[in-house]
Tab-separated table of C-alpha atoms and ligand atoms in Angstrom:
chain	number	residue	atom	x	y	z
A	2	UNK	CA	286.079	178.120	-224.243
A	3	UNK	CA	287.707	179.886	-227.175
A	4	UNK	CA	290.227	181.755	-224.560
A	5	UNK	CA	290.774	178.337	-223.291
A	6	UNK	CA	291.829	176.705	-226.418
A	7	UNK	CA	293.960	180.178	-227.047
A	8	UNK	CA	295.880	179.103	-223.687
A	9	UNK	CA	296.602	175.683	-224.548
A	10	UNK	CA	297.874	176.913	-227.484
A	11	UNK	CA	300.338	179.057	-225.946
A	12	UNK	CA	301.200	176.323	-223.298
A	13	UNK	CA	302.413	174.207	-226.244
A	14	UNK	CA	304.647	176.689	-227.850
A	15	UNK	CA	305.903	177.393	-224.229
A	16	UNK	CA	306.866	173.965	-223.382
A	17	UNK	CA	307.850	172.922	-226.722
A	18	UNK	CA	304.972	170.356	-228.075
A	19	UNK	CA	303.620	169.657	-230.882
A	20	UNK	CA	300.322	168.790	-229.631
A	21	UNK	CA	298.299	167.651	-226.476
A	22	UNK	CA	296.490	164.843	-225.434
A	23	UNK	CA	294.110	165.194	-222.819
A	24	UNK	CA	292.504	162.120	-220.863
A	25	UNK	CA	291.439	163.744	-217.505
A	26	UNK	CA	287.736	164.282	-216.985
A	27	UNK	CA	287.739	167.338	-215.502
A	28	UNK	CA	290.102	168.528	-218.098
A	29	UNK	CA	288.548	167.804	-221.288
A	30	UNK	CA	285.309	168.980	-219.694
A	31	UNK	CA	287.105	172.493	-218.532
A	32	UNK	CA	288.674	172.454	-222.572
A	33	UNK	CA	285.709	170.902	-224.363
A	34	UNK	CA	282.556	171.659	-222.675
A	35	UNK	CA	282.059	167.640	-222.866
A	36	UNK	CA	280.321	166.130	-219.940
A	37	UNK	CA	280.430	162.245	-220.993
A	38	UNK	CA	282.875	160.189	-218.763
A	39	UNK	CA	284.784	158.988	-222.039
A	40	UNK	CA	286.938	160.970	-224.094
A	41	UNK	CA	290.226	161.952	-225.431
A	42	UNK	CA	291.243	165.582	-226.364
A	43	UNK	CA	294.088	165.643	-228.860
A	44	UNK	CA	294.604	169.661	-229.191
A	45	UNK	CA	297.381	170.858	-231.794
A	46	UNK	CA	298.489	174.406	-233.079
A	47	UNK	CA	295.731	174.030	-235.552
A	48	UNK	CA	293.514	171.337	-234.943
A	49	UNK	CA	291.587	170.126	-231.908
A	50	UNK	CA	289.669	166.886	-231.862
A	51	UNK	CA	287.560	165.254	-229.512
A	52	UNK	CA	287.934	161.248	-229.392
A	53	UNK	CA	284.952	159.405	-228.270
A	54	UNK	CA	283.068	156.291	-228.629
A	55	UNK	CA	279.467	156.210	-230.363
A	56	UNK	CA	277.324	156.306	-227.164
A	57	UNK	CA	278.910	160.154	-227.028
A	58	UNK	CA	278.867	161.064	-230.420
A	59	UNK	CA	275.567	163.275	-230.463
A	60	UNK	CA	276.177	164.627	-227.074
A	61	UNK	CA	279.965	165.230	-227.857
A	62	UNK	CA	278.940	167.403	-231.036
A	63	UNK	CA	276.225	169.303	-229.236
A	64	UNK	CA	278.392	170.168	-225.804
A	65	UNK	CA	281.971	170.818	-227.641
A	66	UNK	CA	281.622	172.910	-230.739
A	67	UNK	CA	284.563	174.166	-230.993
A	68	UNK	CA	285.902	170.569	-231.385
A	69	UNK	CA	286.413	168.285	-234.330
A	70	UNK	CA	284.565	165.160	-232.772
A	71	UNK	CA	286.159	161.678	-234.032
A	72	UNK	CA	284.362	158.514	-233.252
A	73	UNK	CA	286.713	155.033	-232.785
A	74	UNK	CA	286.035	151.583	-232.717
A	75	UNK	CA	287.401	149.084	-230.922
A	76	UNK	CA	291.311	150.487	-230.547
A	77	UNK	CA	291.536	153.880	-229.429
A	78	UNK	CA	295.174	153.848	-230.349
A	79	UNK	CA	294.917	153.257	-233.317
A	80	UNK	CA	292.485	156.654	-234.271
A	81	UNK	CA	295.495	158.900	-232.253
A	82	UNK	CA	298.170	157.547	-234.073
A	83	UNK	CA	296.405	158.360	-237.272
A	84	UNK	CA	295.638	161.498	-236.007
A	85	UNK	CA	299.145	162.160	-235.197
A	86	UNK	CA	300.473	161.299	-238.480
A	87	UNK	CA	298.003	163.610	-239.776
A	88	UNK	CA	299.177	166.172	-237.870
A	89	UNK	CA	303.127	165.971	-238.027
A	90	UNK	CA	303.290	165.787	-234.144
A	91	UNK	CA	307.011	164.444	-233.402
A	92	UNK	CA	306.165	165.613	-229.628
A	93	UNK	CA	303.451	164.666	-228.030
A	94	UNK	CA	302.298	165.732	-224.247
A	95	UNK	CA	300.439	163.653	-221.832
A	96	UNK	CA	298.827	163.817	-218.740
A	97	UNK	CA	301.786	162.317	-216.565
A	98	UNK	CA	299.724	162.137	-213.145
A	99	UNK	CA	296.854	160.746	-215.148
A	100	UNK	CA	297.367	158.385	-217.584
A	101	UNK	CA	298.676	155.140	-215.821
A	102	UNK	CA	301.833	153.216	-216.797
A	103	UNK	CA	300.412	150.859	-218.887
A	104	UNK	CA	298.790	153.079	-221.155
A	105	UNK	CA	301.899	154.538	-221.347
A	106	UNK	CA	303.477	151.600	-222.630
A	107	UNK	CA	300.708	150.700	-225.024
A	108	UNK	CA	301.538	154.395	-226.687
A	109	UNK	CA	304.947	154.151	-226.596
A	110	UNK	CA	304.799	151.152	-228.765
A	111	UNK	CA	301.955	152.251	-231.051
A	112	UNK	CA	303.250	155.819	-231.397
A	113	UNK	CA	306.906	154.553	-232.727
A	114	UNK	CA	307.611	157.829	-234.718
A	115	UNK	CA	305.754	160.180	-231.912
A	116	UNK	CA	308.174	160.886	-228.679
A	117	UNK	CA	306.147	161.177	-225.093
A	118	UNK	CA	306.475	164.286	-223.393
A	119	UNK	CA	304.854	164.062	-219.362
A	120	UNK	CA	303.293	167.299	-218.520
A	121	UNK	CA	302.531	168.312	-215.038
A	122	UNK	CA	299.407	170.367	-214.582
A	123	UNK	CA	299.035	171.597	-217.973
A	124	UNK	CA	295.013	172.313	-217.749
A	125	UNK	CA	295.092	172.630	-214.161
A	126	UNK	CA	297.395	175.761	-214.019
A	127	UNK	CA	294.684	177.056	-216.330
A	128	UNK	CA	291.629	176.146	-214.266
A	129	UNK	CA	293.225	177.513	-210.574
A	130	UNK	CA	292.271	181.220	-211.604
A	131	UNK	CA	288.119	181.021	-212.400
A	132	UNK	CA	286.332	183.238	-214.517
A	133	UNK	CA	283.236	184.857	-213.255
A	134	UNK	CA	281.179	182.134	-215.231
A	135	UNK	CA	282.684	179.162	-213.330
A	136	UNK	CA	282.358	181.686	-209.921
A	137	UNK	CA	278.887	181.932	-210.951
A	138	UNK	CA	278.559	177.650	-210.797
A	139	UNK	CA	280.188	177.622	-207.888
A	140	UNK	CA	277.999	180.047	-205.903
A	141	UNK	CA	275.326	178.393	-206.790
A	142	UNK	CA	276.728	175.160	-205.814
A	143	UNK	CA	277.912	176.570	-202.436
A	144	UNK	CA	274.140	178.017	-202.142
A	145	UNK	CA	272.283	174.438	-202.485
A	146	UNK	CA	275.082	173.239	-199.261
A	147	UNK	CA	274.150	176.732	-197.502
A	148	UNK	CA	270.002	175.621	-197.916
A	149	UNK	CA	270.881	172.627	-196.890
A	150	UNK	CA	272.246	173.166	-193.604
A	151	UNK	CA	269.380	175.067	-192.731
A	152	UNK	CA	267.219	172.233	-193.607
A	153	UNK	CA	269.124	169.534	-191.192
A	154	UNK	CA	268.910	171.708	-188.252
A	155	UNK	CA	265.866	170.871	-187.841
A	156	UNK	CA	266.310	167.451	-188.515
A	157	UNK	CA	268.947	166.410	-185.987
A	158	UNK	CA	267.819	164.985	-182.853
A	159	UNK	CA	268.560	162.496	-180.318
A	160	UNK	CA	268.014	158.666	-181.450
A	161	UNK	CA	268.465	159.775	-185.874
A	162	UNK	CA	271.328	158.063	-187.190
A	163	UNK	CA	274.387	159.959	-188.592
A	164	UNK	CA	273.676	157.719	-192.108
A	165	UNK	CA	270.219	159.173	-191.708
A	166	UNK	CA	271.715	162.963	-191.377
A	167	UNK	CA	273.718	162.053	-194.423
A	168	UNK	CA	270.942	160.982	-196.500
A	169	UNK	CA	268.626	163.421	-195.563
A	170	UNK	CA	271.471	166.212	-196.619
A	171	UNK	CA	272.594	164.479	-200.187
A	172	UNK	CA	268.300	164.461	-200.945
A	173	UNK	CA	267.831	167.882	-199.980
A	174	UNK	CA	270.493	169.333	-201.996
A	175	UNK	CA	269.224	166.881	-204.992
A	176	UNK	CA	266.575	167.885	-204.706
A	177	UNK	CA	267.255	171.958	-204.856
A	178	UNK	CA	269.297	171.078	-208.302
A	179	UNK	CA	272.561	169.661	-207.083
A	180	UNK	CA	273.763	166.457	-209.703
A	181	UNK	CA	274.825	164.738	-206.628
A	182	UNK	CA	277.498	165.567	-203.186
A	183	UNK	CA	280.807	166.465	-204.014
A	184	UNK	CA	282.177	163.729	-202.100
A	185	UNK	CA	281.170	161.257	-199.315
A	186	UNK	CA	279.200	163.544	-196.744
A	187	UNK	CA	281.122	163.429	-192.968
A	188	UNK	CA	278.471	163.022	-190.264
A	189	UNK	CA	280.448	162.669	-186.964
A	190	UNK	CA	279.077	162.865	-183.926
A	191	UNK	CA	280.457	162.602	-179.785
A	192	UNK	CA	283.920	161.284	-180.333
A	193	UNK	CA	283.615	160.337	-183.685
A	194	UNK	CA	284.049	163.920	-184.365
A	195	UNK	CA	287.811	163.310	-183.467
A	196	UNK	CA	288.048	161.866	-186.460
A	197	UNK	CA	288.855	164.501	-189.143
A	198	UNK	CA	287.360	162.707	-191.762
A	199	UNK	CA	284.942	160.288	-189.825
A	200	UNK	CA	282.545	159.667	-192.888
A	201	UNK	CA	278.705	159.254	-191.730
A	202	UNK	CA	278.188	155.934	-189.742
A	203	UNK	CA	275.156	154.044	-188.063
A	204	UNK	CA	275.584	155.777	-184.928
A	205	UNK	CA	273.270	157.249	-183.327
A	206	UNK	CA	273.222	160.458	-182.173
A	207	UNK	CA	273.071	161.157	-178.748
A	208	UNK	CA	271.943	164.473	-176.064
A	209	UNK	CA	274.983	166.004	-175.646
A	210	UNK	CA	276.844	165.005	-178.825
A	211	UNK	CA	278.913	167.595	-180.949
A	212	UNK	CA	278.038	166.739	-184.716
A	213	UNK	CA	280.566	168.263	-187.377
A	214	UNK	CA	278.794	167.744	-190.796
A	215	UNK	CA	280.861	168.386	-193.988
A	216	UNK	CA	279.554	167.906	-197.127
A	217	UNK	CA	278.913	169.844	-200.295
A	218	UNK	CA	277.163	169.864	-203.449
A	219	UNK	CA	278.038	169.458	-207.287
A	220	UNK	CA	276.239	172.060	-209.596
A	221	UNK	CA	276.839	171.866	-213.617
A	222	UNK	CA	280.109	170.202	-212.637
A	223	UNK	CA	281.488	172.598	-209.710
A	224	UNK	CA	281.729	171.920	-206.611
A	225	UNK	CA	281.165	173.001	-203.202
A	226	UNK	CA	282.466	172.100	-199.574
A	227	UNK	CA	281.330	173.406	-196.619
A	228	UNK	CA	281.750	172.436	-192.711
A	229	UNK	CA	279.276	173.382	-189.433
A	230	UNK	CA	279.954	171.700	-186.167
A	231	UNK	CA	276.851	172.170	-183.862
A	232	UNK	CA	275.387	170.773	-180.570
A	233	UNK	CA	272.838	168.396	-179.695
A	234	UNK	CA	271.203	169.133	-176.296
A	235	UNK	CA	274.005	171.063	-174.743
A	236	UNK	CA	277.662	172.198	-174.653
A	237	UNK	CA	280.361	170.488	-172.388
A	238	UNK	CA	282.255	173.167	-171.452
A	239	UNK	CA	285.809	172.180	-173.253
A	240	UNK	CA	284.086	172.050	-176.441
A	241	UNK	CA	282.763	174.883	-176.378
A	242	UNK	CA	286.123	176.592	-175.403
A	243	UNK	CA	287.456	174.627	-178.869
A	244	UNK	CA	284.677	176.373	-180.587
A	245	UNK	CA	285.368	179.741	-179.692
A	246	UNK	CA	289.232	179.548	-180.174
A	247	UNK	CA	288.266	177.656	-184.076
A	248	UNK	CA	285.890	180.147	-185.026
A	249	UNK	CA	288.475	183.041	-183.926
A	250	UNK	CA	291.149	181.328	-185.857
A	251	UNK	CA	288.629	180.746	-189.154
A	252	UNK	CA	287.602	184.386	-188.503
A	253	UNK	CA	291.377	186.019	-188.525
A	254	UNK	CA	292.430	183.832	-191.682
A	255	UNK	CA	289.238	185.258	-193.694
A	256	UNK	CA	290.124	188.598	-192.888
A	257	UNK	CA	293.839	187.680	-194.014
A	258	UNK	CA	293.484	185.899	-197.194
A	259	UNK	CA	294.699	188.822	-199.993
A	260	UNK	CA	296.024	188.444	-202.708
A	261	UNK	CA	299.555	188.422	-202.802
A	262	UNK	CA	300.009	186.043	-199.961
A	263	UNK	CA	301.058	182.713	-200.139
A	264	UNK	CA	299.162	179.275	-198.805
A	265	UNK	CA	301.378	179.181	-196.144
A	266	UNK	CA	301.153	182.556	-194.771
A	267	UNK	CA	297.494	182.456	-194.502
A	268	UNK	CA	297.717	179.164	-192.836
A	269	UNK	CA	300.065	180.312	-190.165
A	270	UNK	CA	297.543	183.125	-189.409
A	271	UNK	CA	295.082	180.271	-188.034
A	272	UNK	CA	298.099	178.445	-186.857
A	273	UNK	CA	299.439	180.693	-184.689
A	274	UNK	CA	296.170	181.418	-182.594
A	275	UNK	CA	295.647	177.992	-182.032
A	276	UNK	CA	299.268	176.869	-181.455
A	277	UNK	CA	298.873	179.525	-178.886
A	278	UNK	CA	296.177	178.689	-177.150
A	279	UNK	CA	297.984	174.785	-176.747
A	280	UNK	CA	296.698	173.329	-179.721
A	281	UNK	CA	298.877	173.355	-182.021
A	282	UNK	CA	299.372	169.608	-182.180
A	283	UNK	CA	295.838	168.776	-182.922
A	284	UNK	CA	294.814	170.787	-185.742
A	285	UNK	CA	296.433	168.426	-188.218
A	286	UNK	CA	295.545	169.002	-191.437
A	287	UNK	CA	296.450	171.970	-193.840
A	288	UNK	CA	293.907	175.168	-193.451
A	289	UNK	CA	292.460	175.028	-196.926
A	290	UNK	CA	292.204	173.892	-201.060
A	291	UNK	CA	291.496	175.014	-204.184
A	292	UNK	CA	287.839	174.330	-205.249
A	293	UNK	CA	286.333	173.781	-208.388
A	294	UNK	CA	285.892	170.814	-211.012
A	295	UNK	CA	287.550	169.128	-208.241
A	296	UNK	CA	286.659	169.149	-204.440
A	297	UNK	CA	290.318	169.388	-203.415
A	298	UNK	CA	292.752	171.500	-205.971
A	299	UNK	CA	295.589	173.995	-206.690
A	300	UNK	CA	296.283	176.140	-204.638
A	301	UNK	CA	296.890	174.437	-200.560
A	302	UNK	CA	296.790	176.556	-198.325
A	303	UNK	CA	298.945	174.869	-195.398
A	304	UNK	CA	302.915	174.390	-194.021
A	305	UNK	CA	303.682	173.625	-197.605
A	306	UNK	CA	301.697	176.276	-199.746
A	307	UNK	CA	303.910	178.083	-202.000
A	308	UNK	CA	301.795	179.448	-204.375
A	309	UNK	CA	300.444	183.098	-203.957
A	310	UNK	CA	297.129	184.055	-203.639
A	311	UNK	CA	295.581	185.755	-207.048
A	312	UNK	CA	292.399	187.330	-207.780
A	313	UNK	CA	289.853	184.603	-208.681
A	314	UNK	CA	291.097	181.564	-207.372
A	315	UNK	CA	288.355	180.047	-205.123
A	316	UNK	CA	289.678	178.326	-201.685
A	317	UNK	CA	288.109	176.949	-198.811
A	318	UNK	CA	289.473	178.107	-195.138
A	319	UNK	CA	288.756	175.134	-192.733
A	320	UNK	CA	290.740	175.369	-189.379
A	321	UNK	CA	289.986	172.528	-186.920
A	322	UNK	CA	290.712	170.862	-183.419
A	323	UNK	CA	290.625	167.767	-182.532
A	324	UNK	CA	290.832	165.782	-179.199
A	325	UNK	CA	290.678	161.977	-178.887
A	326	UNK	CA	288.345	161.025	-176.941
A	327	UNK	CA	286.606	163.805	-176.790
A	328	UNK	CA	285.195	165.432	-179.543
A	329	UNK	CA	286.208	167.617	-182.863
A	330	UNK	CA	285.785	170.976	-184.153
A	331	UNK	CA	285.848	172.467	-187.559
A	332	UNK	CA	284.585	175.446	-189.590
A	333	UNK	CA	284.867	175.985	-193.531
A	334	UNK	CA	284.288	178.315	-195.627
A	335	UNK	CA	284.598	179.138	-199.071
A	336	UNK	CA	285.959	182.282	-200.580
A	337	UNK	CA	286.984	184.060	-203.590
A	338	UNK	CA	290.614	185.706	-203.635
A	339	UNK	CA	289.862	189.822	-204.133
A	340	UNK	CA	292.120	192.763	-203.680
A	341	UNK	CA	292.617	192.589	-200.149
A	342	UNK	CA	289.068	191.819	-198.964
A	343	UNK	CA	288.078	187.620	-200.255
A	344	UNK	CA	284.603	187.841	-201.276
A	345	UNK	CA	283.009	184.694	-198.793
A	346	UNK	CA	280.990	182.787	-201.162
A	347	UNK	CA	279.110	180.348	-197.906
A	348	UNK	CA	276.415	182.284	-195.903
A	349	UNK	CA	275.253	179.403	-193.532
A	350	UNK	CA	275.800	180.932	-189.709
A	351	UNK	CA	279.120	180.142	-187.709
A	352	UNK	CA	277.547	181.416	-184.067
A	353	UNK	CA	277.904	178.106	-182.134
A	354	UNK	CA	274.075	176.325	-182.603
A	355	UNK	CA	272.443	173.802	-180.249
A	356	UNK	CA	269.728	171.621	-181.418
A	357	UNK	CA	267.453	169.025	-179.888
B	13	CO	CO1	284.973	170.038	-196.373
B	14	CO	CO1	287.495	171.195	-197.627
């Protein structure tokens, strides 16, 4: 936390603020420590306070040490612009893809003598590399998915719901200390599976259905986000032929995700295999994400992923095809960026499975 503060510090020199103010969840909990879902971080060259109402006051003390904790009443604005006056700040940062327009306005008239400065991923250029602490969460997070799927294989059968599949999953890894899923659990099964995000439904599932679950766990505030696509019954022959050429492609881009590369060039390594086997048109989406506070962060890894791989950053690989009509296919995996070899964080198996 103290390195953390250290780098915000240096961010503010760099881009030529006086001071911060931080209003993103998942950034004031990366800066602070602070797990409430109410706060503002004002962080200067010498001072850092935490903002809060008094429902947070003990916890905000206990979780965030290393912050002055300032309890307001009624108008928020009104604590800051003390605050600011206290502190000298003629330049003030913000959160520009957080903080919506008409907070912006309310500031801009409150804070007459303080000028606005957007700022575009300030925390979150900080949070894309993880230390082995937050690699630590997320392992364990990734764990409670990887039980989890070995739990539901024995609960998928002919005439269970997909809603049933999905409850039955967000329990299970409740139960085995997740704080809740990562976000809303995909159960979809014999066409449905088309659909790359076909979030569970009352369907029932049905001999001969291909079921792509993805889901994922949160774990002292880290996520996880894994996807298995197995059989019910049996295999139709085309889908099976998609699950071969998916796992192939999620295989290659593992084995090609150094450091060094770029988003897109590991993307184009599962592109290519399946553009050349004719499907390039239905694998859609981009191969991969960043993973951590957030279920979908910096870097991409897709058409558009500029940003190079370093050691540390934690990124899913999730190659897919999908045929209307017919059915879907997609395998993910999460890995850490290392040297030349990404550590794979998920353990669950990728052999095609039938059930039922
Ligand atoms: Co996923
Ligand atoms: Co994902």
């Amino acid at each position: 936390m103290e390195n953390r503060l250290i780098q915000v510090r240096q961010k503010l020199k760099d881009n030529n603020i006086d001071a911060i103010l931080i209003t993103k969840r998942q950034n004031y909990m990366y800066l602070s420590g602070f797990t409430g879902t109410s706060a503002h971080l004002l962080i200067s060259a010498e001072k850092a306070y935490l903002i809060t109402d008094f429902r947070y006051i003990e916890q905000a003390t206990r979780q965030a040490p290393l912050f002055e904790v300032v309890k307001y009443q009624g108008n928020i604005e009104i604590e800051i612009k003390k605050l600011l006056e206290e502190l000298f700040v003629k330049k003030l940062g913000f959160e520009a893809d957080h903080l919506t327009y008409d907070k912006y306005l309310c500031y801009k008239e409150k804070f007459e003598n303080t000028e606005l400065v957007p700022q575009k991923d300030f925390v979150e250029s900080l949070r894309i590399i993880k230390s082995d602490d937050e690699i630590e969460k997320i392992k364990k997070a990734v764990e409670i998915a990887d039980r989890a799927f070995e739990h539901i294989l024995n609960y998928i059968k002919p005439g269970i719901k997909e809603n049933e599949i999905a409850a039955e999953l967000e329990y299970f890894m409740k139960k085995n200390g997740a704080q809740g899923p990562s976000f809303e659990t995909i159960v979809a099964s014999g066409t449905r599976s088309a659909m790359p995000h076909g979030v569970a439904s009352e369907k029932v599932i049905q001999y001969g259905d291909i079921v792509t679950l993805d889901y994922g766990a949160i774990y002292e505030g880290y996520c996880s986000d894994i996807t298995r696509t197995i059989f019910v019954g049996y295999a139709q022959d085309k889908l099976k032929e998609i699950y071969e050429i998916v796992l192939n492609a999620q295989l290659k881009a593992l084995k090609g995700a150094f450091e060094g590369k770029t988003g897109r060039e590991i993307d184009s390594i599962a592109r290519e295999i399946i553009t050349k086997e004719g499907y390039g048109n239905n694998f859609g989406h981009g191969l991969g994400h960043g993973v951590g506070l957030e279920i979908h962060e910096e870097p991409r890894l897709s058409v558009s992923g500029e940003k190079v791989m370093k050691n540390g950053m934690v990124v899913t690989v999730e190659p897919g095809i999908y045929i209307e009509g017919l059915g879907g296919v997609r395998i993910e995996d999460m890995i850490v960026i290392n040297n030349d070899k990404p550590q794979i964080l998920t353990k669950a198996p990728k052999e095609m499975i039938i059930v039922g």
